[in-house]
Tab-separated table of C-alpha atoms in Angstrom:
chain	number	residue	atom	x	y	z
A	17	UNK	CA	9.230	30.099	-41.438
A	18	UNK	CA	11.861	29.305	-44.034
A	19	UNK	CA	13.896	32.285	-45.233
A	20	UNK	CA	14.852	32.747	-48.871
A	21	UNK	CA	17.467	34.849	-50.584
A	22	UNK	CA	16.109	37.533	-52.921
A	23	UNK	CA	17.731	36.594	-56.204
A	24	UNK	CA	21.481	37.170	-56.199
A	25	UNK	CA	21.255	40.002	-53.666
A	26	UNK	CA	22.168	39.857	-49.990
A	27	UNK	CA	18.568	40.411	-48.902
A	28	UNK	CA	16.750	37.527	-47.217
A	29	UNK	CA	13.006	37.338	-46.569
A	30	UNK	CA	10.427	34.876	-45.288
A	31	UNK	CA	9.040	32.685	-48.057
A	32	UNK	CA	5.615	34.220	-47.532
A	33	UNK	CA	5.010	37.959	-47.551
A	34	UNK	CA	2.180	39.932	-45.957
A	35	UNK	CA	0.479	42.230	-48.465
A	36	UNK	CA	-1.318	45.345	-47.227
A	37	UNK	CA	-3.245	46.649	-50.247
A	38	UNK	CA	-6.559	46.531	-48.341
A	39	UNK	CA	-5.243	47.994	-45.073
A	40	UNK	CA	-6.936	51.246	-44.194
A	41	UNK	CA	-9.970	50.386	-46.292
A	42	UNK	CA	-11.136	46.800	-45.762
A	43	UNK	CA	-8.714	45.995	-42.935
A	44	UNK	CA	-9.277	47.786	-39.645
A	45	UNK	CA	-6.535	48.783	-37.226
A	46	UNK	CA	-7.523	45.906	-34.930
A	47	UNK	CA	-7.410	43.350	-37.751
A	48	UNK	CA	-4.090	44.744	-38.962
A	49	UNK	CA	-2.628	44.225	-35.510
A	50	UNK	CA	-3.868	40.621	-35.476
A	51	UNK	CA	-2.498	39.961	-38.957
A	52	UNK	CA	0.953	41.340	-38.238
A	53	UNK	CA	1.160	39.575	-34.883
A	54	UNK	CA	0.169	36.196	-36.358
A	55	UNK	CA	2.498	36.631	-39.324
A	56	UNK	CA	5.534	37.596	-37.256
A	57	UNK	CA	4.845	34.926	-34.621
A	58	UNK	CA	4.986	32.347	-37.436
A	59	UNK	CA	8.393	33.667	-38.492
A	60	UNK	CA	7.248	35.968	-41.279
A	61	UNK	CA	9.423	39.007	-41.995
A	62	UNK	CA	8.389	40.478	-45.369
A	63	UNK	CA	5.654	43.126	-45.285
A	64	UNK	CA	4.764	44.670	-48.641
A	65	UNK	CA	2.975	48.010	-48.934
A	66	UNK	CA	2.860	51.120	-51.145
A	67	UNK	CA	2.475	54.861	-50.895
A	68	UNK	CA	-0.720	54.518	-52.937
A	69	UNK	CA	-2.463	51.999	-50.671
A	70	UNK	CA	-5.421	53.802	-49.069
A	71	UNK	CA	-3.664	57.100	-49.865
A	72	UNK	CA	-0.853	56.244	-47.452
A	73	UNK	CA	-3.008	54.898	-44.632
A	74	UNK	CA	-1.633	51.352	-45.033
A	75	UNK	CA	1.869	52.664	-44.344
A	76	UNK	CA	0.607	54.685	-41.362
A	77	UNK	CA	-0.953	51.549	-39.898
A	78	UNK	CA	2.310	49.638	-40.251
A	79	UNK	CA	4.197	52.539	-38.675
A	80	UNK	CA	1.905	52.538	-35.651
A	81	UNK	CA	2.463	48.799	-35.141
A	82	UNK	CA	6.265	48.893	-35.361
A	83	UNK	CA	7.753	48.860	-31.883
A	84	UNK	CA	4.484	47.614	-30.455
A	85	UNK	CA	3.717	44.353	-32.244
A	86	UNK	CA	7.159	43.848	-33.778
A	87	UNK	CA	10.611	45.401	-33.658
A	88	UNK	CA	11.701	47.345	-36.723
A	89	UNK	CA	14.812	45.187	-37.092
A	90	UNK	CA	12.671	42.048	-37.336
A	91	UNK	CA	10.790	43.311	-40.402
A	92	UNK	CA	11.719	43.536	-44.058
A	93	UNK	CA	9.626	46.491	-45.201
A	94	UNK	CA	8.988	46.722	-48.930
A	95	UNK	CA	7.097	49.697	-50.296
A	96	UNK	CA	6.399	51.151	-53.716
A	97	UNK	CA	6.238	54.563	-55.372
A	98	UNK	CA	4.971	56.040	-58.611
A	99	UNK	CA	1.173	56.009	-58.295
A	100	UNK	CA	-0.175	59.432	-57.365
A	101	UNK	CA	-3.588	61.039	-57.005
A	102	UNK	CA	-3.932	64.094	-59.238
A	103	UNK	CA	-7.213	65.969	-59.766
A	104	UNK	CA	-9.051	63.086	-58.147
A	105	UNK	CA	-7.600	60.439	-60.493
A	106	UNK	CA	-4.836	57.934	-59.870
A	107	UNK	CA	-2.053	58.216	-62.415
A	108	UNK	CA	1.434	56.810	-62.875
A	109	UNK	CA	4.200	59.372	-62.367
A	110	UNK	CA	7.675	57.872	-62.379
A	111	UNK	CA	9.578	61.139	-62.599
A	112	UNK	CA	12.475	61.517	-60.179
A	113	UNK	CA	10.649	64.269	-58.318
A	114	UNK	CA	7.442	62.239	-57.849
A	115	UNK	CA	9.264	59.079	-56.799
A	116	UNK	CA	11.468	60.789	-54.221
A	117	UNK	CA	8.492	62.705	-52.865
A	118	UNK	CA	6.683	59.379	-52.434
A	119	UNK	CA	9.715	57.916	-50.686
A	120	UNK	CA	9.951	60.739	-48.181
A	121	UNK	CA	6.239	60.381	-47.476
A	122	UNK	CA	6.593	56.627	-47.009
A	123	UNK	CA	9.440	57.017	-44.531
A	124	UNK	CA	7.464	59.573	-42.559
A	125	UNK	CA	4.335	57.418	-42.424
A	126	UNK	CA	6.259	54.251	-41.581
A	127	UNK	CA	8.231	56.028	-38.877
A	128	UNK	CA	11.587	54.739	-40.102
A	129	UNK	CA	14.688	56.226	-41.675
A	130	UNK	CA	14.917	53.553	-44.371
A	131	UNK	CA	12.975	50.834	-46.151
A	132	UNK	CA	14.488	47.486	-46.968
A	133	UNK	CA	13.127	47.285	-50.506
A	134	UNK	CA	11.884	50.273	-52.512
A	135	UNK	CA	10.066	49.441	-55.755
A	136	UNK	CA	8.832	51.394	-58.763
A	137	UNK	CA	5.110	50.600	-58.681
A	138	UNK	CA	4.607	50.524	-62.462
A	139	UNK	CA	6.252	51.376	-65.768
A	140	UNK	CA	5.631	55.061	-66.360
A	141	UNK	CA	5.975	57.857	-68.899
A	142	UNK	CA	9.189	59.385	-67.536
A	143	UNK	CA	12.469	58.472	-69.254
A	144	UNK	CA	13.698	55.214	-67.766
A	145	UNK	CA	17.092	56.635	-66.864
A	146	UNK	CA	15.390	59.384	-64.836
A	147	UNK	CA	13.254	56.853	-62.983
A	148	UNK	CA	16.256	54.685	-62.208
A	149	UNK	CA	18.318	57.652	-61.036
A	150	UNK	CA	15.809	58.015	-58.192
A	151	UNK	CA	16.554	54.420	-57.163
A	152	UNK	CA	20.279	55.194	-57.195
A	153	UNK	CA	19.755	58.200	-54.943
A	154	UNK	CA	17.579	56.235	-52.529
A	155	UNK	CA	20.276	53.602	-52.019
A	156	UNK	CA	23.206	56.028	-51.970
A	157	UNK	CA	21.474	58.197	-49.364
A	158	UNK	CA	20.630	55.220	-47.141
A	159	UNK	CA	16.889	55.653	-47.538
A	160	UNK	CA	16.572	52.210	-49.169
A	161	UNK	CA	18.701	49.098	-48.762
A	162	UNK	CA	17.605	47.473	-52.025
A	163	UNK	CA	15.451	48.439	-54.994
A	164	UNK	CA	13.060	46.579	-57.261
A	165	UNK	CA	10.342	46.736	-59.882
A	166	UNK	CA	6.607	46.110	-59.785
A	167	UNK	CA	4.245	45.311	-62.660
A	168	UNK	CA	6.929	45.577	-65.348
A	169	UNK	CA	6.596	43.175	-68.296
A	170	UNK	CA	9.545	41.063	-69.412
A	171	UNK	CA	11.307	43.483	-71.731
A	172	UNK	CA	10.826	46.358	-69.291
A	173	UNK	CA	12.313	44.287	-66.486
A	174	UNK	CA	15.299	43.317	-68.630
A	175	UNK	CA	15.874	46.874	-69.837
A	176	UNK	CA	15.806	48.356	-66.342
A	177	UNK	CA	18.025	45.683	-64.790
A	178	UNK	CA	20.530	45.843	-67.659
A	179	UNK	CA	20.705	49.652	-67.482
A	180	UNK	CA	21.563	49.442	-63.797
A	181	UNK	CA	24.281	46.889	-64.455
A	182	UNK	CA	25.859	48.910	-67.262
A	183	UNK	CA	27.754	51.345	-65.028
A	184	UNK	CA	29.460	50.518	-61.708
A	185	UNK	CA	27.911	52.326	-58.768
A	186	UNK	CA	24.312	52.188	-59.891
A	187	UNK	CA	21.833	50.463	-57.571
A	188	UNK	CA	21.293	46.935	-58.851
A	189	UNK	CA	17.703	45.794	-59.312
A	190	UNK	CA	17.117	43.100	-56.701
A	191	UNK	CA	13.587	41.957	-57.435
A	192	UNK	CA	10.429	42.103	-59.501
A	193	UNK	CA	6.797	41.794	-58.527
A	194	UNK	CA	3.796	40.939	-60.675
A	195	UNK	CA	0.618	38.865	-60.582
A	196	UNK	CA	1.105	35.102	-60.672
A	197	UNK	CA	-1.201	32.219	-59.792
A	198	UNK	CA	-2.886	29.182	-61.301
A	199	UNK	CA	-5.320	31.634	-62.896
A	200	UNK	CA	-2.654	34.084	-64.081
A	201	UNK	CA	0.392	32.390	-65.565
A	202	UNK	CA	1.386	35.074	-68.048
A	203	UNK	CA	4.520	35.787	-66.029
A	204	UNK	CA	5.963	32.492	-67.276
A	205	UNK	CA	6.134	33.800	-70.846
A	206	UNK	CA	8.645	36.624	-70.372
A	207	UNK	CA	8.823	37.939	-66.804
A	208	UNK	CA	10.048	34.774	-65.081
A	209	UNK	CA	12.613	33.955	-67.794
A	210	UNK	CA	13.961	37.502	-67.467
A	211	UNK	CA	14.071	37.200	-63.685
A	212	UNK	CA	15.996	33.925	-63.850
A	213	UNK	CA	18.435	35.251	-66.438
A	214	UNK	CA	19.116	38.405	-64.428
A	215	UNK	CA	19.274	36.800	-60.987
A	216	UNK	CA	16.329	38.700	-59.505
A	217	UNK	CA	13.971	37.727	-56.716
A	218	UNK	CA	10.274	37.370	-57.551
A	219	UNK	CA	7.280	38.329	-55.434
A	220	UNK	CA	3.952	37.156	-56.924
A	221	UNK	CA	0.913	39.169	-55.913
A	222	UNK	CA	-2.569	37.641	-55.806
A	223	UNK	CA	-1.187	34.073	-55.564
A	224	UNK	CA	-4.728	32.893	-54.758
A	225	UNK	CA	-6.201	34.198	-58.013
A	226	UNK	CA	-7.678	37.295	-56.329
A	227	UNK	CA	-9.324	34.969	-53.816
A	228	UNK	CA	-11.108	32.821	-56.390
A	229	UNK	CA	-8.803	29.813	-55.886
A	230	UNK	CA	-9.897	29.518	-52.253
A	231	UNK	CA	-13.164	28.108	-53.598
A	232	UNK	CA	-15.386	30.625	-51.843
A	233	UNK	CA	-16.931	31.759	-55.139
A	234	UNK	CA	-17.768	28.249	-56.407
A	235	UNK	CA	-21.496	28.484	-55.651
A	236	UNK	CA	-22.265	32.180	-55.313
A	237	UNK	CA	-20.878	35.633	-54.604
A	238	UNK	CA	-20.566	35.669	-50.795
A	239	UNK	CA	-21.800	38.747	-49.006
A	240	UNK	CA	-18.899	40.654	-47.521
A	241	UNK	CA	-16.369	39.146	-49.930
A	242	UNK	CA	-13.990	41.251	-51.979
A	243	UNK	CA	-15.846	40.202	-55.128
A	244	UNK	CA	-19.103	41.599	-53.741
A	245	UNK	CA	-17.632	44.946	-52.726
A	246	UNK	CA	-18.218	48.125	-54.705
A	247	UNK	CA	-14.523	49.040	-54.841
A	248	UNK	CA	-12.988	45.584	-55.482
A	249	UNK	CA	-15.682	43.785	-57.471
A	250	UNK	CA	-13.973	44.777	-60.731
A	251	UNK	CA	-10.749	43.199	-59.445
A	252	UNK	CA	-12.279	39.758	-58.855
A	253	UNK	CA	-14.789	39.627	-61.722
A	254	UNK	CA	-12.342	38.549	-64.496
A	255	UNK	CA	-11.668	35.292	-62.624
A	256	UNK	CA	-15.303	34.405	-62.119
A	257	UNK	CA	-15.723	33.514	-65.786
A	258	UNK	CA	-16.347	29.955	-67.027
A	259	UNK	CA	-12.751	29.370	-68.081
A	260	UNK	CA	-11.597	29.625	-64.458
A	261	UNK	CA	-14.016	27.038	-63.107
A	262	UNK	CA	-12.076	23.989	-64.256
A	263	UNK	CA	-8.958	25.231	-62.481
A	264	UNK	CA	-10.870	25.983	-59.276
A	265	UNK	CA	-12.463	22.517	-59.335
A	266	UNK	CA	-9.086	20.861	-59.930
A	267	UNK	CA	-7.633	22.714	-56.946
A	268	UNK	CA	-10.601	21.653	-54.788
A	269	UNK	CA	-10.210	18.023	-55.878
A	270	UNK	CA	-6.493	18.050	-55.105
A	271	UNK	CA	-7.176	19.610	-51.720
A	272	UNK	CA	-9.676	16.913	-50.801
A	273	UNK	CA	-7.213	14.168	-51.727
A	274	UNK	CA	-4.346	15.736	-49.794
A	275	UNK	CA	-6.365	16.719	-46.717
A	276	UNK	CA	-5.535	20.375	-47.365
A	277	UNK	CA	-7.719	23.378	-48.112
A	278	UNK	CA	-8.004	24.785	-51.652
A	279	UNK	CA	-6.253	27.920	-50.368
A	280	UNK	CA	-3.288	25.835	-49.245
A	281	UNK	CA	-3.030	23.918	-52.516
A	282	UNK	CA	-3.147	27.099	-54.622
A	283	UNK	CA	-0.590	28.789	-52.385
A	284	UNK	CA	1.827	25.844	-52.304
A	285	UNK	CA	1.746	25.664	-56.094
A	286	UNK	CA	2.954	29.280	-56.296
A	287	UNK	CA	5.268	29.276	-53.277
A	288	UNK	CA	7.353	26.386	-54.596
A	289	UNK	CA	7.203	27.199	-58.317
A	290	UNK	CA	10.619	27.721	-59.954
A	291	UNK	CA	11.894	31.271	-59.548
A	292	UNK	CA	9.474	32.344	-56.820
A	293	UNK	CA	10.903	34.020	-53.717
A	294	UNK	CA	7.792	34.834	-51.682
A	295	UNK	CA	4.095	35.099	-52.622
A	296	UNK	CA	2.352	38.147	-51.131
A	297	UNK	CA	-0.778	37.286	-49.150
A	298	UNK	CA	-3.600	39.817	-48.964
A	299	UNK	CA	-5.576	38.317	-46.074
A	300	UNK	CA	-7.996	40.654	-44.315
A	301	UNK	CA	-8.043	38.898	-40.935
A	302	UNK	CA	-5.789	36.641	-38.921
A	303	UNK	CA	-8.336	33.846	-39.383
A	304	UNK	CA	-7.976	34.124	-43.165
A	305	UNK	CA	-4.184	34.110	-42.865
A	306	UNK	CA	-4.030	31.080	-40.562
A	307	UNK	CA	-4.389	28.307	-43.215
A	308	UNK	CA	-1.507	29.808	-45.210
A	309	UNK	CA	0.738	29.865	-42.156
A	310	UNK	CA	-0.297	26.326	-41.210
A	311	UNK	CA	0.926	25.051	-44.589
A	312	UNK	CA	4.553	25.924	-43.831
A	313	UNK	CA	5.641	22.280	-43.559
A	314	UNK	CA	3.543	21.113	-46.515
A	315	UNK	CA	4.612	20.585	-50.106
A	316	UNK	CA	2.612	19.462	-53.118
A	317	UNK	CA	3.531	16.050	-54.540
A	318	UNK	CA	5.276	16.524	-57.876
A	319	UNK	CA	2.512	14.714	-59.777
A	320	UNK	CA	-0.145	17.025	-58.292
A	321	UNK	CA	1.847	20.146	-59.137
A	322	UNK	CA	2.312	18.889	-62.691
A	323	UNK	CA	-1.384	18.024	-63.034
A	324	UNK	CA	-2.309	21.540	-61.914
A	325	UNK	CA	0.148	22.914	-64.480
A	326	UNK	CA	-1.650	20.986	-67.188
A	327	UNK	CA	-5.174	22.039	-66.239
A	328	UNK	CA	-4.287	25.702	-65.720
A	329	UNK	CA	-2.497	26.426	-68.965
A	330	UNK	CA	-0.068	23.680	-69.844
A	331	UNK	CA	3.278	22.288	-68.808
A	332	UNK	CA	5.634	24.639	-66.994
A	333	UNK	CA	8.907	24.621	-68.920
A	334	UNK	CA	10.979	25.717	-65.909
A	335	UNK	CA	9.631	22.896	-63.742
A	336	UNK	CA	10.750	20.312	-66.285
A	337	UNK	CA	14.161	21.872	-66.917
A	338	UNK	CA	17.037	20.316	-64.962
A	339	UNK	CA	18.581	23.800	-64.550
A	340	UNK	CA	15.454	25.410	-63.059
């Protein structure tokens, strides 16, 4: 699998990442093993997780597979901190104490002395300089090689990255992560311009529109799907509305003409969009992951990519800019 540089940093990752949000809940230990094995066999290196995923179980599952399915040195482990469970509710706590406590827990569960990319999971109530001081400590202490941001909007991304650049010795922000797909193009308004201006890498999550762009919801709500589940139905429901149908049908039509699957068309559109480093795939089984891996040598014709731009929200300024 092709490797890409993460922005202007020295970090390199596979151009597809393996997301683990459902590990420990919808993904069994056996399926996790199959996913990681298939991903690494195809040349994948980037595995994205978080302290909050299944209350740490996703990280434990990865830790148990390291050294068995894959060597630690062959993985780029990205994890996140800042979501905590308090009094039975999940809240954002980006204080230095909470972040560093999350980091120590992540290292213990993963069975490693460092992570390759440590990210603040969301913008939080703590003073920004306090949050960022935790990132500095993580890098200075060798617990993290690089640091990044997750789910920050454009101005938050710019403020954090600029703060870190203001004084020599601070840990530079290497990357940002937010939702981006043919059904969620808001990142193009402010986040992606900020990322390009600041030289950051970009990891889109839910590049398949929370599964809707695969076409499996075109006729009904399949039993056993994420959209039909009690704990993820709310996550999929916004993209089952009428306004999404035209985009899904356009993807299906393009797929038929190109002899690809809708999943592959939707993924290729994101993977090769200007500014994207590596989309994060949340497959639940190796069989679900296979079509994405099989599309490694494929690329959408420029006219198809542009047509999908038009039907999903309008022309993409960065695609048409000579400097993009």
